mmCIF file of C-alpha atoms in Angstrom:
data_model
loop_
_atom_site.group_PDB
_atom_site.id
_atom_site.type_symbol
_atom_site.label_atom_id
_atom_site.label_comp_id
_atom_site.label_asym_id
_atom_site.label_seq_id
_atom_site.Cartn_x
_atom_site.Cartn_y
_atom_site.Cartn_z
ATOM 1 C CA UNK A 78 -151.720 82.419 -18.461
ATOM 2 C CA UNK A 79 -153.430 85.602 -19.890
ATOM 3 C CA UNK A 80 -157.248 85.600 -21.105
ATOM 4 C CA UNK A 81 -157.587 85.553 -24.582
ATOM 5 C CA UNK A 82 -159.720 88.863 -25.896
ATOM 6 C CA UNK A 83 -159.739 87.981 -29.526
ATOM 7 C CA UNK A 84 -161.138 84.491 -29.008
ATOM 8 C CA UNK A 85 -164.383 84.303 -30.883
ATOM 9 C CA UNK A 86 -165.701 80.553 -30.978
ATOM 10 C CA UNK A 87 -167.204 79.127 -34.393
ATOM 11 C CA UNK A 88 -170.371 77.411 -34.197
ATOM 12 C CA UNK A 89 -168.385 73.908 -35.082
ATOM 13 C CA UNK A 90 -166.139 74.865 -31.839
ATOM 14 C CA UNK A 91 -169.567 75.649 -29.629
ATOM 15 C CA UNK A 92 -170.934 72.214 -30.716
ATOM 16 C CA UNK A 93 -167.664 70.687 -28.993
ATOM 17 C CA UNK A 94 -168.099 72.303 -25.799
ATOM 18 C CA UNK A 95 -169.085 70.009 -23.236
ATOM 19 C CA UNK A 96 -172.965 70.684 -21.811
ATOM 20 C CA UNK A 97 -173.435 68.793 -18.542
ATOM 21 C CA UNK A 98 -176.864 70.457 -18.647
ATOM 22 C CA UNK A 99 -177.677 68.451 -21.324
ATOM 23 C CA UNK A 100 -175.848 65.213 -20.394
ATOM 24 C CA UNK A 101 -176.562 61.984 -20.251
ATOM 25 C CA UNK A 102 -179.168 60.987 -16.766
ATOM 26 C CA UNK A 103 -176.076 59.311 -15.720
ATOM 27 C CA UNK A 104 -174.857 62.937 -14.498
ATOM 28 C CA UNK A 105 -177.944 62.943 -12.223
ATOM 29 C CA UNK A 106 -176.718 63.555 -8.828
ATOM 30 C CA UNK A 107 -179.210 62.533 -5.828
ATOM 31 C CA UNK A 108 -182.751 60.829 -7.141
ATOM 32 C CA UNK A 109 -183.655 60.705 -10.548
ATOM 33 C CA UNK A 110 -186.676 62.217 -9.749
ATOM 34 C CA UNK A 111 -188.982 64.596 -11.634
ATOM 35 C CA UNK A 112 -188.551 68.322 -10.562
ATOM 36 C CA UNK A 113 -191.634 70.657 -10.423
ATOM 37 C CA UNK A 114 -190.068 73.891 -10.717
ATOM 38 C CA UNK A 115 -186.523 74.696 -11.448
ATOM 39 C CA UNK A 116 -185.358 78.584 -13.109
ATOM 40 C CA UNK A 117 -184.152 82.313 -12.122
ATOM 41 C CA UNK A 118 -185.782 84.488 -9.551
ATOM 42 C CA UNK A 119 -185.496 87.730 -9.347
ATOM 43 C CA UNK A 120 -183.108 88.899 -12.649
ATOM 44 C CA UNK A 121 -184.357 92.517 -14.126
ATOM 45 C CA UNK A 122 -184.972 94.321 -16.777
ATOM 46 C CA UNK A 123 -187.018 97.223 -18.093
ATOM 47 C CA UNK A 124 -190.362 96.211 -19.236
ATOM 48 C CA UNK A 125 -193.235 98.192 -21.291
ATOM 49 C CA UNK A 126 -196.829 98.051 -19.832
ATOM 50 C CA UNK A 127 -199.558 99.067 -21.257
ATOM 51 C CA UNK A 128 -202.260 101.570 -18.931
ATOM 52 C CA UNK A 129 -205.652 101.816 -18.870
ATOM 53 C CA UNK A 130 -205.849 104.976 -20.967
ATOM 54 C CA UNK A 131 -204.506 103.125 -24.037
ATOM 55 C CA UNK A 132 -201.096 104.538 -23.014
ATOM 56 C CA UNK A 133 -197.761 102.596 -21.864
ATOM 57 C CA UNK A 134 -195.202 102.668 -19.219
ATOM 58 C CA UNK A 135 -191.718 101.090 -18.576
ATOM 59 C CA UNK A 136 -190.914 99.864 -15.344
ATOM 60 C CA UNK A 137 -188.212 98.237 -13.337
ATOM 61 C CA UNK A 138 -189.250 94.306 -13.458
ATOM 62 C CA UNK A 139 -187.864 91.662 -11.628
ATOM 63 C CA UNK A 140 -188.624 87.991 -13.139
ATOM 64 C CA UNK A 141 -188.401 85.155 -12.042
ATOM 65 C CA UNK A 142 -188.892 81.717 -14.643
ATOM 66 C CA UNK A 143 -189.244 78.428 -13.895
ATOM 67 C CA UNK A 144 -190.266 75.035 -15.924
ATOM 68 C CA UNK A 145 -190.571 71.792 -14.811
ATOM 69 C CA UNK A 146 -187.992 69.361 -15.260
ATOM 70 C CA UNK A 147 -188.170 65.330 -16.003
ATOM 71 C CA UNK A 148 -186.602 62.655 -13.940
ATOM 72 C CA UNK A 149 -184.145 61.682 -16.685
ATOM 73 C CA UNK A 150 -182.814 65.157 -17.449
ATOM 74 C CA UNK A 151 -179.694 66.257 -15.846
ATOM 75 C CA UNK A 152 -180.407 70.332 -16.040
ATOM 76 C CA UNK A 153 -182.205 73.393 -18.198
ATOM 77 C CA UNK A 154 -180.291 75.896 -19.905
ATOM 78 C CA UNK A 155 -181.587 78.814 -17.211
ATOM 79 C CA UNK A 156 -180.453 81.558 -20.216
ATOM 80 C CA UNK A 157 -182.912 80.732 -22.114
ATOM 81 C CA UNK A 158 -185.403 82.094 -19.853
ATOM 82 C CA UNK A 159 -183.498 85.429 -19.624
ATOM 83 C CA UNK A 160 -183.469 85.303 -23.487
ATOM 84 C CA UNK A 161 -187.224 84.696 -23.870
ATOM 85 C CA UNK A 162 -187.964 87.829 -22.284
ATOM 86 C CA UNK A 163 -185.205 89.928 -23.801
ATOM 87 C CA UNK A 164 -187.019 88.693 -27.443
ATOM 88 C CA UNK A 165 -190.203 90.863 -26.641
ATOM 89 C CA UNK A 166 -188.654 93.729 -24.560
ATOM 90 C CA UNK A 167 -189.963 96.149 -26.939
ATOM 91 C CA UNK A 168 -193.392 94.698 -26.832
ATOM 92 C CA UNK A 169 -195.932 95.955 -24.514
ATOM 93 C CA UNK A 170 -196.584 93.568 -21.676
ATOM 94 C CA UNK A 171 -200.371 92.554 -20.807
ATOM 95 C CA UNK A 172 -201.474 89.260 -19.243
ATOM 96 C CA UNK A 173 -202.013 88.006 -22.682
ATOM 97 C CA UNK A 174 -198.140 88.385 -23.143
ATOM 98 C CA UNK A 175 -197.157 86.329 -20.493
ATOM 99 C CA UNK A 176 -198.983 83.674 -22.705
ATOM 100 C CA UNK A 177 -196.926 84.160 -25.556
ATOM 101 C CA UNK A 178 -193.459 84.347 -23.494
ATOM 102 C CA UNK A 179 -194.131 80.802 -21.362
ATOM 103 C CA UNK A 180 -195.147 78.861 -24.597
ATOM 104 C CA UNK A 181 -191.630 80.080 -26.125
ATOM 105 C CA UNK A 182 -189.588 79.188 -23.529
ATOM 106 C CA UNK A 183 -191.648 75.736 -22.757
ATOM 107 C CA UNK A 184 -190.668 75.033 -26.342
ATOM 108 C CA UNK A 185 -186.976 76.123 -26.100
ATOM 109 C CA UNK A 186 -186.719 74.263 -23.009
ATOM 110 C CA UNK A 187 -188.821 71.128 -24.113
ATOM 111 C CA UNK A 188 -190.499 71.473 -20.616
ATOM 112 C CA UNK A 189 -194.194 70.540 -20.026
ATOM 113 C CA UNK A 190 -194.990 73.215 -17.639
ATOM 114 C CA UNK A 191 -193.726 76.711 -17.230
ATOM 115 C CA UNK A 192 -194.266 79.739 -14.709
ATOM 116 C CA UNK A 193 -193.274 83.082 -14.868
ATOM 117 C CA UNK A 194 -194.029 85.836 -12.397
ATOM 118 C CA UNK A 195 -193.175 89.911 -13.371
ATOM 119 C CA UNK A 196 -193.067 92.021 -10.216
ATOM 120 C CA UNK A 197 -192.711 95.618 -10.472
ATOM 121 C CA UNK A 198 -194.184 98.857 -8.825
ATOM 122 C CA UNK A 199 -196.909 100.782 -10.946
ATOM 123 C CA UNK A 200 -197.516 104.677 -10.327
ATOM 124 C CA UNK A 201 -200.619 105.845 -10.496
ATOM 125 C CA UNK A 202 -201.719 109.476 -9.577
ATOM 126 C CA UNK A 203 -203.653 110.348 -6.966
ATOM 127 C CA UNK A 204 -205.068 113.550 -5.656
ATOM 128 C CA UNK A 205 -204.645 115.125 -2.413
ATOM 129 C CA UNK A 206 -208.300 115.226 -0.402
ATOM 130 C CA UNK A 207 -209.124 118.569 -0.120
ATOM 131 C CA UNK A 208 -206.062 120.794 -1.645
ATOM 132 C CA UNK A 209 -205.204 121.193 -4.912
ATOM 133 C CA UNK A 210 -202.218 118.509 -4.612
ATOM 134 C CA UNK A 211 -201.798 115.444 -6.180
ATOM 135 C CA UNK A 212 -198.418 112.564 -6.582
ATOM 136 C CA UNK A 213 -197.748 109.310 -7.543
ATOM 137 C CA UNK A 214 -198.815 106.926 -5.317
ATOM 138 C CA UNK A 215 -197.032 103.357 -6.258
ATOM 139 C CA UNK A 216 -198.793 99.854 -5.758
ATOM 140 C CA UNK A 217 -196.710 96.529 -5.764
ATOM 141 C CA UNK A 218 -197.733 94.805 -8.701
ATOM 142 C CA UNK A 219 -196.839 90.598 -9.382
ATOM 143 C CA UNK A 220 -198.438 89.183 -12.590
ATOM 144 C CA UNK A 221 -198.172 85.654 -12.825
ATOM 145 C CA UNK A 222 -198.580 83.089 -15.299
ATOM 146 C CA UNK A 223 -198.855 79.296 -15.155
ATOM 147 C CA UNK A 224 -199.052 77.135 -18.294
ATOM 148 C CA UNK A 225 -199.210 73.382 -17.929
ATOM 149 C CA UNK A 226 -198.469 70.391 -20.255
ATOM 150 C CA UNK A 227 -201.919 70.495 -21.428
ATOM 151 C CA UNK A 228 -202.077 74.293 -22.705
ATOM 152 C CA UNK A 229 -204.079 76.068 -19.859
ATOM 153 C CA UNK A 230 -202.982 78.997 -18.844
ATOM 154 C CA UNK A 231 -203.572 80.403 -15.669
ATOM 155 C CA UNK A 232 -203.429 84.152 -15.156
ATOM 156 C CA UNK A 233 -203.190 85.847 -11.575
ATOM 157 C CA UNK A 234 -202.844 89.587 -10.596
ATOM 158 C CA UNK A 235 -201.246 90.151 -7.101
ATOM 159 C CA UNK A 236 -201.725 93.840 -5.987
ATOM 160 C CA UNK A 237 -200.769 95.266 -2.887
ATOM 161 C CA UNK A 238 -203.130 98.294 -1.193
ATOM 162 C CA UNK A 239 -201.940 99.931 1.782
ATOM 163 C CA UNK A 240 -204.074 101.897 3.400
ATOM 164 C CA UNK A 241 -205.059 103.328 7.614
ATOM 165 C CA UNK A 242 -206.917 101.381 9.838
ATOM 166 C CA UNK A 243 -208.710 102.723 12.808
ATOM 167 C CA UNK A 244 -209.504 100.707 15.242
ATOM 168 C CA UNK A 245 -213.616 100.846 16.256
ATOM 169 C CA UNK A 246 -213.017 99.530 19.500
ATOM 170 C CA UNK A 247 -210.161 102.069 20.535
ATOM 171 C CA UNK A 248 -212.444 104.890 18.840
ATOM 172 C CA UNK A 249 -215.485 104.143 21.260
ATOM 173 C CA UNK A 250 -213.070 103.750 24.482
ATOM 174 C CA UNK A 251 -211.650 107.244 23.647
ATOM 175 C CA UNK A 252 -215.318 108.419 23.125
ATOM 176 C CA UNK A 253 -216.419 107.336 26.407
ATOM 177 C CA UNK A 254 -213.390 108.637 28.488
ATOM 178 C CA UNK A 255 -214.008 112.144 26.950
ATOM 179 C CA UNK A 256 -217.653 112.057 27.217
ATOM 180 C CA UNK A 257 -217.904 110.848 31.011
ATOM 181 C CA UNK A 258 -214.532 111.772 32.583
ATOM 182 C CA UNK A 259 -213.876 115.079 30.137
ATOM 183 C CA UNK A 260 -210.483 112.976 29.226
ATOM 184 C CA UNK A 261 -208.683 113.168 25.163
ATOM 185 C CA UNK A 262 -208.370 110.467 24.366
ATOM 186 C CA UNK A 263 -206.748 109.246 20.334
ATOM 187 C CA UNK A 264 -207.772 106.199 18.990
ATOM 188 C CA UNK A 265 -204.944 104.084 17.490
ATOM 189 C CA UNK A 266 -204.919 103.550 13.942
ATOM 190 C CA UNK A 267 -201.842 101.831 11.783
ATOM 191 C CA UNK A 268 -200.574 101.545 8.075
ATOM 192 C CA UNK A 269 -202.541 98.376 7.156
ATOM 193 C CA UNK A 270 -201.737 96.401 3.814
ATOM 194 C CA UNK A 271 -204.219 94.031 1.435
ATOM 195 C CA UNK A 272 -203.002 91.757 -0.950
ATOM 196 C CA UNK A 273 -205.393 90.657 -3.703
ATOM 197 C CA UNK A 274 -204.967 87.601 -5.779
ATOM 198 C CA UNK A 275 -207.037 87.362 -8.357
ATOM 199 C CA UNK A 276 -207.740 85.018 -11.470
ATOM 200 C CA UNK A 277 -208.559 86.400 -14.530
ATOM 201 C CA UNK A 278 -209.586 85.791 -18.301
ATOM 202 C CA UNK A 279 -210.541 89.113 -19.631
ATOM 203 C CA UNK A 280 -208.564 92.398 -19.127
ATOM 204 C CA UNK A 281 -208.019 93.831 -15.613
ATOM 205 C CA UNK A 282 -206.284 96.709 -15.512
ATOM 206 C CA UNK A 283 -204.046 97.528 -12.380
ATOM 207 C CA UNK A 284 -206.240 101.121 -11.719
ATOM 208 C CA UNK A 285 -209.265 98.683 -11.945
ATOM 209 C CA UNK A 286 -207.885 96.929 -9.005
ATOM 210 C CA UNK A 287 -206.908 99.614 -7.519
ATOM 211 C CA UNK A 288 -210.605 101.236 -7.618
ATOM 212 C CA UNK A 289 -211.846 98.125 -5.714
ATOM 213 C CA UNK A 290 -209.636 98.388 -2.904
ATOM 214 C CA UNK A 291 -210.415 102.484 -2.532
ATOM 215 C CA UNK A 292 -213.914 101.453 -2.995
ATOM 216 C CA UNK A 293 -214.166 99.238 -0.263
ATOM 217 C CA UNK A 294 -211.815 100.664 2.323
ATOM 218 C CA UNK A 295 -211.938 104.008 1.555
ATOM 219 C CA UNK A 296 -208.559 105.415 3.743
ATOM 220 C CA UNK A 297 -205.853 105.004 1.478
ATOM 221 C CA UNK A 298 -202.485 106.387 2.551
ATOM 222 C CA UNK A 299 -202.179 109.506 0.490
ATOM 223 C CA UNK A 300 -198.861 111.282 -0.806
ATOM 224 C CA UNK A 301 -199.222 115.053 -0.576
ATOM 225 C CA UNK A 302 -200.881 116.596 2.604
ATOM 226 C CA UNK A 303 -201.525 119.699 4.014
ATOM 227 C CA UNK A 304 -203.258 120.528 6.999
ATOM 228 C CA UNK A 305 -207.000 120.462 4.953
ATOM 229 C CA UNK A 306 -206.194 116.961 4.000
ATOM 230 C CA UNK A 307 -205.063 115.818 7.199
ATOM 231 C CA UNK A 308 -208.247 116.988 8.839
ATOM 232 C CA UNK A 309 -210.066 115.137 5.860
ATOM 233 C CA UNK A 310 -207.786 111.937 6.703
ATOM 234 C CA UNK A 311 -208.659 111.869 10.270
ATOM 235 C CA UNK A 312 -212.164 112.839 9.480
ATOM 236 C CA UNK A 313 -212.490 109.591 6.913
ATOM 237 C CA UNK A 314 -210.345 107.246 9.540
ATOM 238 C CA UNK A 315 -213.342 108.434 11.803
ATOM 239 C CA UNK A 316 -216.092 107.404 9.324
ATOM 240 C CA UNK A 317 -214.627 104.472 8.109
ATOM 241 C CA UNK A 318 -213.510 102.608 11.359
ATOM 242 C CA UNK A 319 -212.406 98.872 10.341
ATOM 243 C CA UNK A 320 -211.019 95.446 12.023
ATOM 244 C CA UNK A 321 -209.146 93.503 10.005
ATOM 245 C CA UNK A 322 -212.291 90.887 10.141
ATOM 246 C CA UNK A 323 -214.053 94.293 8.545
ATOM 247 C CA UNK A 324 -211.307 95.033 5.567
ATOM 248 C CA UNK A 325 -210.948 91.481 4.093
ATOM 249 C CA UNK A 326 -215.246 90.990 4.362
ATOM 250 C CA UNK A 327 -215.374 94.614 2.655
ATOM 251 C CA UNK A 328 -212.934 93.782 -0.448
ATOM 252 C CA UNK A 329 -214.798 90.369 -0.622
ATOM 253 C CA UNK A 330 -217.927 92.210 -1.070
ATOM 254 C CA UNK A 331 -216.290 94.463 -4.173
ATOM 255 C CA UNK A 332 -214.478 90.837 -5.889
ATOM 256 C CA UNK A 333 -217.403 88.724 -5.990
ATOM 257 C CA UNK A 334 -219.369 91.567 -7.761
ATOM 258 C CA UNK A 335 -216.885 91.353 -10.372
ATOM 259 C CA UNK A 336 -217.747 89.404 -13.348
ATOM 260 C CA UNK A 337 -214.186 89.348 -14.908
ATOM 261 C CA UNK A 338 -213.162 88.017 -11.777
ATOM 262 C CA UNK A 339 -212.791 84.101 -11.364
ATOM 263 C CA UNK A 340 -211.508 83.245 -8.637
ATOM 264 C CA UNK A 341 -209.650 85.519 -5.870
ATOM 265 C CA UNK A 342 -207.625 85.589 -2.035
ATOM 266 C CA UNK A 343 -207.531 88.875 -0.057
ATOM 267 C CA UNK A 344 -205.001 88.736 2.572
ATOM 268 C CA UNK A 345 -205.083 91.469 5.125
ATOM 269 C CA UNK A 346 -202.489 92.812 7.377
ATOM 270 C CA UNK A 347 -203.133 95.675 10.071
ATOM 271 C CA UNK A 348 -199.661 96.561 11.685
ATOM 272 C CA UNK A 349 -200.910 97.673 15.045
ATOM 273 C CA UNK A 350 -199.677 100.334 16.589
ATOM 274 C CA UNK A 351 -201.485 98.810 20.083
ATOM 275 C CA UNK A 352 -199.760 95.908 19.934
ATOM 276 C CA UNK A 353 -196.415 94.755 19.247
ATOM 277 C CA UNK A 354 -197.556 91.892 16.837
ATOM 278 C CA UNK A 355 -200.063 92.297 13.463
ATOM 279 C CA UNK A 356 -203.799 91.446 12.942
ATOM 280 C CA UNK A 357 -204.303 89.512 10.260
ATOM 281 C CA UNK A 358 -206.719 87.809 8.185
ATOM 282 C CA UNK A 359 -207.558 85.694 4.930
ATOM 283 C CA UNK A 360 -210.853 85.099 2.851
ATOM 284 C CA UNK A 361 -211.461 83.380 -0.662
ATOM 285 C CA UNK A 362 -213.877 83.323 -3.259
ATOM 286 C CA UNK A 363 -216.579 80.689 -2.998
ATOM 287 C CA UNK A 364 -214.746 77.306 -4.313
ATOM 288 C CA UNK A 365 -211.303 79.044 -4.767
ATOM 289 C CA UNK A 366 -208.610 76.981 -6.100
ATOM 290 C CA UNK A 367 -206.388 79.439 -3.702
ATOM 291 C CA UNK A 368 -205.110 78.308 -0.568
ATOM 292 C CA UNK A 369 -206.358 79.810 2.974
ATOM 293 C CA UNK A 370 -203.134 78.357 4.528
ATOM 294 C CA UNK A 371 -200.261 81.248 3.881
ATOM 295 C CA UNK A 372 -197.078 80.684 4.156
ATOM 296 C CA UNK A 373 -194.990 82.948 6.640
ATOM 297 C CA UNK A 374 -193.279 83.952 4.270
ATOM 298 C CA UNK A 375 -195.989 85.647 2.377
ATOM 299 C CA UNK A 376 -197.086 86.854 5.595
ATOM 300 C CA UNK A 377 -193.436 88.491 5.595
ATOM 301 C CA UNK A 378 -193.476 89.858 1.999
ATOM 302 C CA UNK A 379 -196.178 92.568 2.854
ATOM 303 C CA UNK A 380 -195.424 95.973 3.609
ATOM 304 C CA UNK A 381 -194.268 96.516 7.383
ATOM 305 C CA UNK A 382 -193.518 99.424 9.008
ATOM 306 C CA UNK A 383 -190.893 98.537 10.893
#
């Protein structure tokens, strides 16, 4: 047998093909059950973004799509997903998008809810502390979308901040064995990560978010240093000391100030470098539709060190 390069199907020889997919409920293997979420995860492809100074940006995206399937369908046709977002590749992608792309392949998919999450890193630059330095400093970016059968459309922005942690009880122990028994003594402090989730309406832009986290916490990781900014670092590590308890009450205290903001999770990890295990934490918005119980493995998806 030898494949046959010259074949090129008619569309009267595609309509014979058979399409379990679409198949009678017969096909249905196991219980004919309803399924809440059925797609592709992960499948990439360059995406345009727009930026807060009315510019744009393409990035790397992975996507996954899902809809939800009913009990008497066999299967979707997963390409069509793929093919939704190939359709508006050349369009710049804001949360409004995302609207747009679920309600066109809902409709090719004659589903009556649809999800789609874009996950990407975003660049933004930042400036060194005290030298004239500055680099791109990139921020794990997830924006998801959720439209059900009735037409509401839920929009979340996950963003990832990493940023040191010193530890205010380790800084006062070292304090007090130099002080009364003339011993140095270094605080520990680790590469700690937040994850905000939050629900919006009205634009958001990724730097926004990203001011909020630097507002509250202050000691983000930085990209170019020389020795003036790592005297700065440890000098700011030293001013802003912070448990875990501290960072997730601190971003808490910039999100509920934030009238675009409707609902929103902060997840906090500090990777110790006392202990061989993490501190973490987790606090919601007042009456947040988020859940407080995370799943390891979102515990698992943020940033570790080791």
């Amino acid at each position: 047998m030898e494949y046959d390069a010259e074949y090129r199907p008619t569309a009267a020889d595609i309509e014979q093909f058979p399409d379990l997919q679409n198949g009678p409920s017969s096909l249905i293997q196991g219980a004919a059950v309803e399924i809440q979420q059925v797609g592709i995860h992960n499948f990439r492809l360059p995406l345009k973004y727009k930026t807060r100074d009315n510019g744009s940006i393409v990035l790397e995206t992975k996507v996954t799509g899902t809809v939800s399937l009913e009990a008497h369908k066999k299967g979707i046709n997963m390409s069509r997903i793929m093919r939704s977002f190939y359709d508006f590749k050349d369009d710049a992608f804001t949360m409004d998008k995302l609207e747009t792309v679920l309600n066109t392949y809902q409709e090719r998919l004659d589903a009556f809810d649809s999800k789609v999450a874009l996950k990407f890193s975003y660049p933004i630059m930042k400036p060194s502390l005290r030298s004239a330095n500055e680099g791109y400093q990139y921020y794990n970016v997830t924006l998801e979308g959720d439209l059900d059968k009735t037409g509401t459309l839920k929009k979340i922005i996950h963003f990832d901040f990493v940023y040191s942690s010193a530890c205010p009880c380790s800084y006062e122990l070292s304090e007090h064995a130099r002080n009364h028994r003339g011993k140095s003594a270094v605080p520990h402090s680790q590469r700690s990560v937040a994850r905000i989730s939050v629900e919006v309406d009205d634009i958001v832009w990724i730097e926004d978010l990203q001011e909020i986290c630097e507002a509250a916490l202050k000691t983000e990781t930085q990209v170019i240093v020389k020795r003036e900014d790592e005297m700065a670092f440890a000098e700011m590590n030293g001013a802003y000391l912070k448990f875990v308890e501290d960072a997730a009450r601190l971003l808490y205290e910039q999100l509920s100030e934030d009238d675009r903001i409707k609902d929103f999770r902060v997840i906090c990890s500090h990777q110790e470098s006392l202990h061989s295990h993490d501190a973490v934490s987790v606090i919601l918005a007042p009456d947040s539709q988020f859940s407080g119980e995370v799943p390891h493995e979102l515990w698992s998806s943020l940033i570790h060190v080791s």
